[in-house]
Amino acid sequence: MGKAYDVMAATCPSRTVLHRIGARWTVFVVTALADGPMRFTELKARIEGITPKVLTETLRALETDGLVHRAALGGSPPRVEYSLTPLGRSLWVPLQAVRDWAETHVPEILDAQARSEAAVGG
Amino acid sequence: MGKAYDVMAATCPSRTVLHRIGARWTVFVVTALADGPMRFTELKARIEGITPKVLTETLRALETDGLVHRAALGGSPPRVEYSLTPLGRSLWVPLQAVRDWAETHVPEILDAQARSEAAVGG
DNA sequence: GATACCGGTTACTTCAACGAAACCGGGACC
DNA sequence: GGTCCCGGTTTCGTTGAAGTAACCGGTATC
């Protein structure tokens, strides 16, 4: 059985999907929400350096793709809770592996960068 | 034992690493090279839609980070072979998982997108 | 001597993503 | 009546990654 979708094909929709996954802040939001539902301000605090605008954009995009659920709970002050959908939770698995890899191999990459900078004549 | 690096910290070098991994074409190049060493033109053919400029840039970046090895074999016509380093091969594991996820869940995401477009009033 | 192949490079342009900063309504608290 | 919090929105500016297209030297082929 061949696969229905192939990332190597120029027009394959999986490329769009991959692009979304690779967006700067997607991995952070999914990682944060993997610990449980969270409110906007909580997310903003946890993901250091993210601006409210970008956080909103990222959440909307993930919501559109069915990865994140947004629950407005009314009341005052307003309460909005974001959570991963089952699809989002399934994405978390490979994303966590990537995150893990990144955190684990930082020293090797820093080393390689230093070495190639030295080779060029830094 | 706490982790040495945490992606959630604003200044953590793992963020740079993650950024590189998330670059538009990284996953394609690593995936292609996972099948074995390959020449420039071969890569260009296999990764549909990539331009020579972007391919060069991506390969150089991956080389700098120690993920790809470049071997110029002289002769004429010139022969240059690119291959994954052990570090690159270790990255392939999580990347393949992400690629797999993307290819597998295309229909669900397309569905979700269609539904939220309809909800807005398409 | 025209053509094609390899492995790129160069110059220019475009465009989406990202970021900074200010602001919004509505309530609650003081 | 001033201030704070929540969950954003709006405007504007910047940046850098990506795309387009043309070209390069060297060789070998016809």
PDB file of C-alpha atoms (C1' of nucleotides) in Angstrom:
ATOM      1  CA  MET A   1       0.000   0.000   0.000  1.00  0.00           C
ATOM      2  CA  GLY A   2       1.548   3.250  -1.090  1.00  0.00           C
ATOM      3  CA  LYS A   3       1.076   6.315   0.980  1.00  0.00           C
ATOM      4  CA  ALA A   4      -1.615   8.720  -0.037  1.00  0.00           C
ATOM      5  CA  TYR A   5       0.497  11.769   0.695  1.00  0.00           C
ATOM      6  CA  ASP A   6       4.153  12.394  -0.008  1.00  0.00           C
ATOM      7  CA  VAL A   7       6.000  15.367   1.387  1.00  0.00           C
ATOM      8  CA  MET A   8       8.473  15.271  -1.492  1.00  0.00           C
ATOM      9  CA  ALA A   9       5.784  16.069  -4.041  1.00  0.00           C
ATOM     10  CA  ALA A  10       5.641  19.779  -4.787  1.00  0.00           C
ATOM     11  CA  THR A  11       1.885  20.191  -4.520  1.00  0.00           C
ATOM     12  CA  CYS A  12       1.203  17.770  -1.691  1.00  0.00           C
ATOM     13  CA  PRO A  13      -0.935  19.290   1.075  1.00  0.00           C
ATOM     14  CA  SER A  14       1.320  17.622   3.609  1.00  0.00           C
ATOM     15  CA  ARG A  15       3.792  20.386   2.835  1.00  0.00           C
ATOM     16  CA  THR A  16       1.381  22.977   4.125  1.00  0.00           C
ATOM     17  CA  VAL A  17       0.901  20.895   7.224  1.00  0.00           C
ATOM     18  CA  LEU A  18       4.634  20.610   7.712  1.00  0.00           C
ATOM     19  CA  HIS A  19       4.960  24.330   7.260  1.00  0.00           C
ATOM     20  CA  ARG A  20       2.436  24.975   9.990  1.00  0.00           C
ATOM     21  CA  ILE A  21       4.171  22.580  12.336  1.00  0.00           C
ATOM     22  CA  GLY A  22       7.461  24.267  11.626  1.00  0.00           C
ATOM     23  CA  ALA A  23       6.124  27.759  12.395  1.00  0.00           C
ATOM     24  CA  ARG A  24       8.256  29.493  14.968  1.00  0.00           C
ATOM     25  CA  TRP A  25       5.920  29.176  17.922  1.00  0.00           C
ATOM     26  CA  THR A  26       3.846  26.083  17.243  1.00  0.00           C
ATOM     27  CA  VAL A  27       6.120  23.724  19.123  1.00  0.00           C
ATOM     28  CA  PHE A  28       6.072  25.991  22.177  1.00  0.00           C
ATOM     29  CA  VAL A  29       2.321  26.289  22.342  1.00  0.00           C
ATOM     30  CA  VAL A  30       1.737  22.575  21.854  1.00  0.00           C
ATOM     31  CA  THR A  31       4.399  21.738  24.426  1.00  0.00           C
ATOM     32  CA  ALA A  32       2.912  24.116  26.968  1.00  0.00           C
ATOM     33  CA  LEU A  33      -0.624  22.858  26.452  1.00  0.00           C
ATOM     34  CA  ALA A  34       0.518  19.274  26.796  1.00  0.00           C
ATOM     35  CA  ASP A  35       0.654  19.905  30.559  1.00  0.00           C
ATOM     36  CA  GLY A  36      -3.056  20.627  30.596  1.00  0.00           C
ATOM     37  CA  PRO A  37      -5.529  23.339  29.629  1.00  0.00           C
ATOM     38  CA  MET A  38      -4.206  26.821  30.041  1.00  0.00           C
ATOM     39  CA  ARG A  39      -5.349  30.399  29.894  1.00  0.00           C
ATOM     40  CA  PHE A  40      -3.993  33.060  27.588  1.00  0.00           C
ATOM     41  CA  THR A  41      -2.012  34.893  30.216  1.00  0.00           C
ATOM     42  CA  GLU A  42      -0.647  31.682  31.612  1.00  0.00           C
ATOM     43  CA  LEU A  43       0.614  30.649  28.173  1.00  0.00           C
ATOM     44  CA  LYS A  44       2.147  34.038  27.629  1.00  0.00           C
ATOM     45  CA  ALA A  45       4.025  33.768  30.907  1.00  0.00           C
ATOM     46  CA  ARG A  46       5.204  30.254  30.293  1.00  0.00           C
ATOM     47  CA  ILE A  47       6.461  30.795  26.758  1.00  0.00           C
ATOM     48  CA  GLU A  48       9.143  33.342  27.422  1.00  0.00           C
ATOM     49  CA  GLY A  49       9.474  36.025  24.819  1.00  0.00           C
ATOM     50  CA  ILE A  50       6.213  35.507  22.957  1.00  0.00           C
ATOM     51  CA  THR A  51       4.142  38.628  22.308  1.00  0.00           C
ATOM     52  CA  PRO A  52       0.370  38.652  22.725  1.00  0.00           C
ATOM     53  CA  LYS A  53      -0.113  39.284  19.031  1.00  0.00           C
ATOM     54  CA  VAL A  54       1.934  36.305  17.945  1.00  0.00           C
ATOM     55  CA  LEU A  55       0.394  34.111  20.620  1.00  0.00           C
ATOM     56  CA  THR A  56      -3.078  35.003  19.369  1.00  0.00           C
ATOM     57  CA  GLU A  57      -2.091  34.313  15.783  1.00  0.00           C
ATOM     58  CA  THR A  58      -0.530  30.987  16.640  1.00  0.00           C
ATOM     59  CA  LEU A  59      -3.515  29.886  18.711  1.00  0.00           C
ATOM     60  CA  ARG A  60      -5.962  30.874  15.960  1.00  0.00           C
ATOM     61  CA  ALA A  61      -3.955  28.957  13.390  1.00  0.00           C
ATOM     62  CA  LEU A  62      -3.818  25.864  15.559  1.00  0.00           C
ATOM     63  CA  GLU A  63      -7.519  26.181  16.231  1.00  0.00           C
ATOM     64  CA  THR A  64      -8.236  26.389  12.507  1.00  0.00           C
ATOM     65  CA  ASP A  65      -6.251  23.223  11.967  1.00  0.00           C
ATOM     66  CA  GLY A  66      -8.144  21.430  14.725  1.00  0.00           C
ATOM     67  CA  LEU A  67      -5.173  21.054  17.034  1.00  0.00           C
ATOM     68  CA  VAL A  68      -6.287  23.371  19.793  1.00  0.00           C
ATOM     69  CA  HIS A  69      -9.658  23.981  21.385  1.00  0.00           C
ATOM     70  CA  ARG A  70     -10.692  27.398  22.634  1.00  0.00           C
ATOM     71  CA  ALA A  71     -13.249  27.583  25.419  1.00  0.00           C
ATOM     72  CA  ALA A  72     -14.576  30.983  26.440  1.00  0.00           C
ATOM     73  CA  LEU A  73     -15.975  30.630  29.939  1.00  0.00           C
ATOM     74  CA  GLY A  74     -17.612  34.052  30.246  1.00  0.00           C
ATOM     75  CA  GLY A  75     -17.654  35.834  33.573  1.00  0.00           C
ATOM     76  CA  SER A  76     -15.544  38.700  34.683  1.00  0.00           C
ATOM     77  CA  PRO A  77     -12.677  38.973  34.366  1.00  0.00           C
ATOM     78  CA  PRO A  78     -13.025  36.969  31.187  1.00  0.00           C
ATOM     79  CA  ARG A  79     -11.796  33.419  31.297  1.00  0.00           C
ATOM     80  CA  VAL A  80     -10.629  31.632  28.190  1.00  0.00           C
ATOM     81  CA  GLU A  81      -9.139  28.210  28.314  1.00  0.00           C
ATOM     82  CA  TYR A  82      -7.047  26.626  25.603  1.00  0.00           C
ATOM     83  CA  SER A  83      -6.482  22.919  25.387  1.00  0.00           C
ATOM     84  CA  LEU A  84      -5.151  20.352  22.959  1.00  0.00           C
ATOM     85  CA  THR A  85      -7.653  18.363  20.957  1.00  0.00           C
ATOM     86  CA  PRO A  86      -6.970  14.645  20.494  1.00  0.00           C
ATOM     87  CA  LEU A  87      -5.326  15.545  17.191  1.00  0.00           C
ATOM     88  CA  GLY A  88      -3.168  18.105  18.977  1.00  0.00           C
ATOM     89  CA  ARG A  89      -2.196  15.564  21.565  1.00  0.00           C
ATOM     90  CA  SER A  90      -1.151  13.171  18.836  1.00  0.00           C
ATOM     91  CA  LEU A  91       1.073  15.849  17.360  1.00  0.00           C
ATOM     92  CA  TRP A  92       2.650  16.430  20.714  1.00  0.00           C
ATOM     93  CA  VAL A  93       4.334  13.025  20.571  1.00  0.00           C
ATOM     94  CA  PRO A  94       6.637  13.706  17.596  1.00  0.00           C
ATOM     95  CA  LEU A  95       7.067  17.341  18.600  1.00  0.00           C
ATOM     96  CA  GLN A  96       8.270  16.363  22.016  1.00  0.00           C
ATOM     97  CA  ALA A  97      10.826  14.093  20.369  1.00  0.00           C
ATOM     98  CA  VAL A  98      12.090  17.016  18.316  1.00  0.00           C
ATOM     99  CA  ARG A  99      12.215  19.269  21.333  1.00  0.00           C
ATOM    100  CA  ASP A 100      14.074  16.612  23.247  1.00  0.00           C
ATOM    101  CA  TRP A 101      16.539  16.200  20.449  1.00  0.00           C
ATOM    102  CA  ALA A 102      17.150  19.943  20.328  1.00  0.00           C
ATOM    103  CA  GLU A 103      17.737  20.211  24.052  1.00  0.00           C
ATOM    104  CA  THR A 104      19.975  17.163  24.092  1.00  0.00           C
ATOM    105  CA  HIS A 105      22.222  18.025  21.188  1.00  0.00           C
ATOM    106  CA  VAL A 106      22.821  21.709  21.816  1.00  0.00           C
ATOM    107  CA  PRO A 107      26.458  21.181  22.859  1.00  0.00           C
ATOM    108  CA  GLU A 108      27.333  19.160  19.763  1.00  0.00           C
ATOM    109  CA  ILE A 109      25.818  21.763  17.478  1.00  0.00           C
ATOM    110  CA  LEU A 110      27.477  24.643  19.281  1.00  0.00           C
ATOM    111  CA  ASP A 111      30.755  22.757  18.906  1.00  0.00           C
ATOM    112  CA  ALA A 112      30.252  22.173  15.207  1.00  0.00           C
ATOM    113  CA  GLN A 113      29.389  25.840  14.686  1.00  0.00           C
ATOM    114  CA  ALA A 114      32.478  26.969  16.543  1.00  0.00           C
ATOM    115  CA  ARG A 115      34.656  24.612  14.547  1.00  0.00           C
ATOM    116  CA  SER A 116      33.379  25.750  11.186  1.00  0.00           C
ATOM    117  CA  GLU A 117      33.697  29.375  12.190  1.00  0.00           C
ATOM    118  CA  ALA A 118      37.308  28.709  13.162  1.00  0.00           C
ATOM    119  CA  ALA A 119      37.931  26.938   9.875  1.00  0.00           C
ATOM    120  CA  VAL A 120      36.750  29.932   7.898  1.00  0.00           C
ATOM    121  CA  GLY A 121      39.179  32.089   9.815  1.00  0.00           C
ATOM    122  CA  GLY A 122      37.242  33.672  12.662  1.00  0.00           C
TER     123      GLY A 122
ATOM    124  CA  MET B   1      18.604  15.721  37.402  1.00  0.00           C
ATOM    125  CA  GLY B   2      17.329  18.867  35.781  1.00  0.00           C
ATOM    126  CA  LYS B   3      17.898  19.447  32.116  1.00  0.00           C
ATOM    127  CA  ALA B   4      20.717  21.718  31.123  1.00  0.00           C
ATOM    128  CA  TYR B   5      18.720  23.357  28.357  1.00  0.00           C
ATOM    129  CA  ASP B   6      15.098  24.439  28.311  1.00  0.00           C
ATOM    130  CA  VAL B   7      13.361  25.534  25.169  1.00  0.00           C
ATOM    131  CA  MET B   8      10.924  27.653  27.170  1.00  0.00           C
ATOM    132  CA  ALA B   9      13.702  29.956  28.358  1.00  0.00           C
ATOM    133  CA  ALA B  10      13.984  33.020  26.147  1.00  0.00           C
ATOM    134  CA  THR B  11      17.756  32.961  25.742  1.00  0.00           C
ATOM    135  CA  CYS B  12      18.303  29.220  25.592  1.00  0.00           C
ATOM    136  CA  PRO B  13      20.463  28.134  22.639  1.00  0.00           C
ATOM    137  CA  SER B  14      18.096  25.231  22.086  1.00  0.00           C
ATOM    138  CA  ARG B  15      15.745  27.786  20.559  1.00  0.00           C
ATOM    139  CA  THR B  16      18.264  28.511  17.824  1.00  0.00           C
ATOM    140  CA  VAL B  17      18.605  24.801  17.231  1.00  0.00           C
ATOM    141  CA  LEU B  18      14.857  24.401  17.031  1.00  0.00           C
ATOM    142  CA  HIS B  19      14.696  27.295  14.623  1.00  0.00           C
ATOM    143  CA  ARG B  20      17.179  25.615  12.335  1.00  0.00           C
ATOM    144  CA  ILE B  21      15.305  22.339  12.472  1.00  0.00           C
ATOM    145  CA  GLY B  22      12.097  24.148  11.674  1.00  0.00           C
ATOM    146  CA  ALA B  23      13.562  25.900   8.637  1.00  0.00           C
ATOM    147  CA  ARG B  24      11.438  25.343   5.566  1.00  0.00           C
ATOM    148  CA  TRP B  25      13.711  22.861   3.789  1.00  0.00           C
ATOM    149  CA  THR B  26      15.655  21.149   6.541  1.00  0.00           C
ATOM    150  CA  VAL B  27      13.264  18.267   6.915  1.00  0.00           C
ATOM    151  CA  PHE B  28      13.338  17.572   3.184  1.00  0.00           C
ATOM    152  CA  VAL B  29      17.102  17.509   2.916  1.00  0.00           C
ATOM    153  CA  VAL B  30      17.545  15.315   5.977  1.00  0.00           C
ATOM    154  CA  THR B  31      14.820  12.977   4.785  1.00  0.00           C
ATOM    155  CA  ALA B  32      16.361  12.683   1.339  1.00  0.00           C
ATOM    156  CA  LEU B  33      19.848  12.061   2.657  1.00  0.00           C
ATOM    157  CA  ALA B  34      18.566   9.408   5.033  1.00  0.00           C
ATOM    158  CA  ASP B  35      18.392   7.086   2.012  1.00  0.00           C
ATOM    159  CA  GLY B  36      22.120   7.415   1.513  1.00  0.00           C
ATOM    160  CA  PRO B  37      24.708   9.888   0.230  1.00  0.00           C
ATOM    161  CA  MET B  38      23.522  11.989  -2.626  1.00  0.00           C
ATOM    162  CA  ARG B  39      24.806  14.525  -5.110  1.00  0.00           C
ATOM    163  CA  PHE B  40      23.604  18.066  -5.500  1.00  0.00           C
ATOM    164  CA  THR B  41      21.635  17.481  -8.672  1.00  0.00           C
ATOM    165  CA  GLU B  42      20.135  14.320  -7.289  1.00  0.00           C
ATOM    166  CA  LEU B  43      18.892  16.170  -4.216  1.00  0.00           C
ATOM    167  CA  LYS B  44      17.490  18.950  -6.351  1.00  0.00           C
ATOM    168  CA  ALA B  45      15.549  16.447  -8.416  1.00  0.00           C
ATOM    169  CA  ARG B  46      14.254  14.531  -5.450  1.00  0.00           C
ATOM    170  CA  ILE B  47      13.080  17.526  -3.446  1.00  0.00           C
ATOM    171  CA  GLU B  48      10.497  18.897  -5.793  1.00  0.00           C
ATOM    172  CA  GLY B  49      10.317  22.651  -5.994  1.00  0.00           C
ATOM    173  CA  ILE B  50      13.564  23.517  -4.278  1.00  0.00           C
ATOM    174  CA  THR B  51      15.769  26.025  -6.100  1.00  0.00           C
ATOM    175  CA  PRO B  52      19.535  25.593  -6.327  1.00  0.00           C
ATOM    176  CA  LYS B  53      20.082  28.695  -4.257  1.00  0.00           C
ATOM    177  CA  VAL B  54      17.943  27.535  -1.371  1.00  0.00           C
ATOM    178  CA  LEU B  55      19.361  24.037  -1.560  1.00  0.00           C
ATOM    179  CA  THR B  56      22.888  25.410  -1.302  1.00  0.00           C
ATOM    180  CA  GLU B  57      21.935  27.601   1.646  1.00  0.00           C
ATOM    181  CA  THR B  58      20.241  24.752   3.447  1.00  0.00           C
ATOM    182  CA  LEU B  59      23.140  22.383   2.878  1.00  0.00           C
ATOM    183  CA  ARG B  60      25.656  24.975   4.075  1.00  0.00           C
ATOM    184  CA  ALA B  61      23.643  25.619   7.203  1.00  0.00           C
ATOM    185  CA  LEU B  62      23.351  21.925   7.986  1.00  0.00           C
ATOM    186  CA  GLU B  63      27.051  21.510   7.355  1.00  0.00           C
ATOM    187  CA  THR B  64      27.840  24.341   9.757  1.00  0.00           C
ATOM    188  CA  ASP B  65      25.742  22.644  12.398  1.00  0.00           C
ATOM    189  CA  GLY B  66      27.509  19.348  11.875  1.00  0.00           C
ATOM    190  CA  LEU B  67      24.482  17.498  10.512  1.00  0.00           C
ATOM    191  CA  VAL B  68      25.644  17.042   6.949  1.00  0.00           C
ATOM    192  CA  HIS B  69      29.015  16.191   5.473  1.00  0.00           C
ATOM    193  CA  ARG B  70      30.143  17.556   2.146  1.00  0.00           C
ATOM    194  CA  ALA B  71      32.676  15.575   0.135  1.00  0.00           C
ATOM    195  CA  ALA B  72      34.101  17.096  -3.026  1.00  0.00           C
ATOM    196  CA  LEU B  73      35.413  14.270  -5.150  1.00  0.00           C
ATOM    197  CA  GLY B  74      37.146  16.325  -7.842  1.00  0.00           C
ATOM    198  CA  GLY B  75      37.209  15.101 -11.422  1.00  0.00           C
ATOM    199  CA  SER B  76      35.173  16.249 -14.308  1.00  0.00           C
ATOM    200  CA  PRO B  77      32.336  16.798 -14.364  1.00  0.00           C
ATOM    201  CA  PRO B  78      32.652  17.773 -10.707  1.00  0.00           C
ATOM    202  CA  ARG B  79      31.305  15.317  -8.187  1.00  0.00           C
ATOM    203  CA  VAL B  80      30.126  16.418  -4.762  1.00  0.00           C
ATOM    204  CA  GLU B  81      28.533  14.027  -2.373  1.00  0.00           C
ATOM    205  CA  TYR B  82      26.436  15.002   0.596  1.00  0.00           C
ATOM    206  CA  SER B  83      25.748  12.648   3.455  1.00  0.00           C
ATOM    207  CA  LEU B  84      24.330  12.721   6.955  1.00  0.00           C
ATOM    208  CA  THR B  85      26.783  12.723   9.840  1.00  0.00           C
ATOM    209  CA  PRO B  86      25.971  10.541  12.851  1.00  0.00           C
ATOM    210  CA  LEU B  87      24.416  13.637  14.424  1.00  0.00           C
ATOM    211  CA  GLY B  88      22.338  14.164  11.316  1.00  0.00           C
ATOM    212  CA  ARG B  89      21.237  10.581  11.363  1.00  0.00           C
ATOM    213  CA  SER B  90      20.121  10.981  14.973  1.00  0.00           C
ATOM    214  CA  LEU B  91      18.024  13.983  13.975  1.00  0.00           C
ATOM    215  CA  TRP B  92      16.414  12.008  11.241  1.00  0.00           C
ATOM    216  CA  VAL B  93      14.610   9.852  13.805  1.00  0.00           C
ATOM    217  CA  PRO B  94      12.383  12.579  15.289  1.00  0.00           C
ATOM    218  CA  LEU B  95      12.074  14.329  11.939  1.00  0.00           C
ATOM    219  CA  GLN B  96      10.793  11.219  10.306  1.00  0.00           C
ATOM    220  CA  ALA B  97       8.181  10.976  13.040  1.00  0.00           C
ATOM    221  CA  VAL B  98       7.047  14.519  12.281  1.00  0.00           C
ATOM    222  CA  ARG B  99       6.964  13.839   8.566  1.00  0.00           C
ATOM    223  CA  ASP B 100       4.967  10.715   9.182  1.00  0.00           C
ATOM    224  CA  TRP B 101       2.540  12.583  11.360  1.00  0.00           C
ATOM    225  CA  ALA B 102       2.082  15.242   8.686  1.00  0.00           C
ATOM    226  CA  GLU B 103       1.434  12.721   5.941  1.00  0.00           C
ATOM    227  CA  THR B 104      -0.917  10.699   8.107  1.00  0.00           C
ATOM    228  CA  HIS B 105      -3.090  13.512   9.405  1.00  0.00           C
ATOM    229  CA  VAL B 106      -3.541  15.590   6.279  1.00  0.00           C
ATOM    230  CA  PRO B 107      -7.216  14.609   5.898  1.00  0.00           C
ATOM    231  CA  GLU B 108      -8.119  15.521   9.467  1.00  0.00           C
ATOM    232  CA  ILE B 109      -6.459  18.906   9.154  1.00  0.00           C
ATOM    233  CA  LEU B 110      -8.043  19.622   5.790  1.00  0.00           C
ATOM    234  CA  ASP B 111     -11.373  18.739   7.383  1.00  0.00           C
ATOM    235  CA  ALA B 112     -10.831  21.025  10.336  1.00  0.00           C
ATOM    236  CA  GLN B 113      -9.845  23.872   8.035  1.00  0.00           C
ATOM    237  CA  ALA B 114     -12.903  23.395   5.877  1.00  0.00           C
ATOM    238  CA  ARG B 115     -15.144  23.328   8.939  1.00  0.00           C
ATOM    239  CA  SER B 116     -13.758  26.526  10.412  1.00  0.00           C
ATOM    240  CA  GLU B 117     -13.988  28.262   7.068  1.00  0.00           C
ATOM    241  CA  ALA B 118     -17.620  27.227   6.855  1.00  0.00           C
ATOM    242  CA  ALA B 119     -18.255  28.437  10.397  1.00  0.00           C
ATOM    243  CA  VAL B 120     -16.938  31.894   9.553  1.00  0.00           C
ATOM    244  CA  GLY B 121     -19.399  32.073   6.713  1.00  0.00           C
ATOM    245  CA  GLY B 122     -17.724  30.634   3.590  1.00  0.00           C
TER     246      GLY B 122
ATOM    247  C1'  DG C   1      32.261  26.240 -32.239  1.00  0.00           C
ATOM    248  C1'  DA C   2      27.673  25.233 -30.270  1.00  0.00           C
ATOM    249  C1'  DT C   3      25.634  22.475 -26.810  1.00  0.00           C
ATOM    250  C1'  DA C   4      24.935  20.296 -22.501  1.00  0.00           C
ATOM    251  C1'  DC C   5      26.049  18.788 -17.689  1.00  0.00           C
ATOM    252  C1'  DC C   6      27.834  19.608 -12.936  1.00  0.00           C
ATOM    253  C1'  DG C   7      27.653  22.381  -8.911  1.00  0.00           C
ATOM    254  C1'  DG C   8      26.937  25.992  -7.846  1.00  0.00           C
ATOM    255  C1'  DT C   9      26.947  31.912  -7.477  1.00  0.00           C
ATOM    256  C1'  DT C  10      25.074  36.524  -7.996  1.00  0.00           C
ATOM    257  C1'  DA C  11      21.811  40.221  -8.018  1.00  0.00           C
ATOM    258  C1'  DC C  12      17.362  41.549  -7.353  1.00  0.00           C
ATOM    259  C1'  DT C  13      12.708  41.233  -5.571  1.00  0.00           C
ATOM    260  C1'  DT C  14       8.969  39.791  -2.754  1.00  0.00           C
ATOM    261  C1'  DC C  15       6.412  38.648   1.100  1.00  0.00           C
ATOM    262  C1'  DA C  16       4.982  36.628   5.156  1.00  0.00           C
ATOM    263  C1'  DA C  17       6.345  36.286   9.703  1.00  0.00           C
ATOM    264  C1'  DC C  18       7.712  38.463  13.557  1.00  0.00           C
ATOM    265  C1'  DG C  19       8.186  42.241  16.826  1.00  0.00           C
ATOM    266  C1'  DA C  20       7.155  46.860  19.489  1.00  0.00           C
ATOM    267  C1'  DA C  21       3.988  49.638  21.310  1.00  0.00           C
ATOM    268  C1'  DA C  22      -0.204  51.417  22.192  1.00  0.00           C
ATOM    269  C1'  DC C  23      -4.882  50.749  22.914  1.00  0.00           C
ATOM    270  C1'  DC C  24      -9.717  48.462  23.709  1.00  0.00           C
ATOM    271  C1'  DG C  25     -14.143  47.170  26.776  1.00  0.00           C
ATOM    272  C1'  DG C  26     -15.742  45.482  30.902  1.00  0.00           C
ATOM    273  C1'  DG C  27     -15.668  44.658  35.414  1.00  0.00           C
ATOM    274  C1'  DA C  28     -13.549  44.812  40.332  1.00  0.00           C
ATOM    275  C1'  DC C  29     -11.244  46.750  43.713  1.00  0.00           C
ATOM    276  C1'  DC C  30      -9.829  50.810  46.655  1.00  0.00           C
TER     277       DC C  30
ATOM    278  C1'  DG D   1     -12.384  58.468  39.768  1.00  0.00           C
ATOM    279  C1'  DG D   2      -8.104  56.054  39.206  1.00  0.00           C
ATOM    280  C1'  DT D   3      -6.012  51.753  38.747  1.00  0.00           C
ATOM    281  C1'  DC D   4      -5.508  46.947  37.799  1.00  0.00           C
ATOM    282  C1'  DC D   5      -6.502  42.511  35.418  1.00  0.00           C
ATOM    283  C1'  DC D   6      -8.136  39.669  31.492  1.00  0.00           C
ATOM    284  C1'  DG D   7      -7.894  38.641  26.707  1.00  0.00           C
ATOM    285  C1'  DG D   8      -7.006  40.284  23.394  1.00  0.00           C
ATOM    286  C1'  DT D   9      -6.755  43.986  18.734  1.00  0.00           C
ATOM    287  C1'  DT D  10      -4.558  47.488  15.880  1.00  0.00           C
ATOM    288  C1'  DT D  11      -1.004  49.842  13.631  1.00  0.00           C
ATOM    289  C1'  DC D  12       3.273  50.157  12.042  1.00  0.00           C
ATOM    290  C1'  DG D  13       7.917  48.899  11.119  1.00  0.00           C
ATOM    291  C1'  DT D  14      11.586  45.439  10.445  1.00  0.00           C
ATOM    292  C1'  DT D  15      13.751  41.448   8.973  1.00  0.00           C
ATOM    293  C1'  DG D  16      15.220  37.636   6.953  1.00  0.00           C
ATOM    294  C1'  DA D  17      13.998  33.779   4.539  1.00  0.00           C
ATOM    295  C1'  DA D  18      12.630  32.468   0.206  1.00  0.00           C
ATOM    296  C1'  DG D  19      11.847  32.878  -4.783  1.00  0.00           C
ATOM    297  C1'  DT D  20      13.293  34.384  -9.815  1.00  0.00           C
ATOM    298  C1'  DA D  21      16.367  34.466 -13.204  1.00  0.00           C
ATOM    299  C1'  DA D  22      20.503  34.852 -15.233  1.00  0.00           C
ATOM    300  C1'  DC D  23      25.162  33.566 -15.230  1.00  0.00           C
ATOM    301  C1'  DC D  24      29.906  31.172 -14.044  1.00  0.00           C
ATOM    302  C1'  DG D  25      34.221  27.909 -15.163  1.00  0.00           C
ATOM    303  C1'  DG D  26      35.544  23.624 -16.669  1.00  0.00           C
ATOM    304  C1'  DT D  27      35.000  19.583 -19.478  1.00  0.00           C
ATOM    305  C1'  DA D  28      33.359  16.547 -22.849  1.00  0.00           C
ATOM    306  C1'  DT D  29      30.535  15.659 -26.677  1.00  0.00           C
ATOM    307  C1'  DC D  30      28.898  16.323 -31.284  1.00  0.00           C
TER     308       DC D  30
END
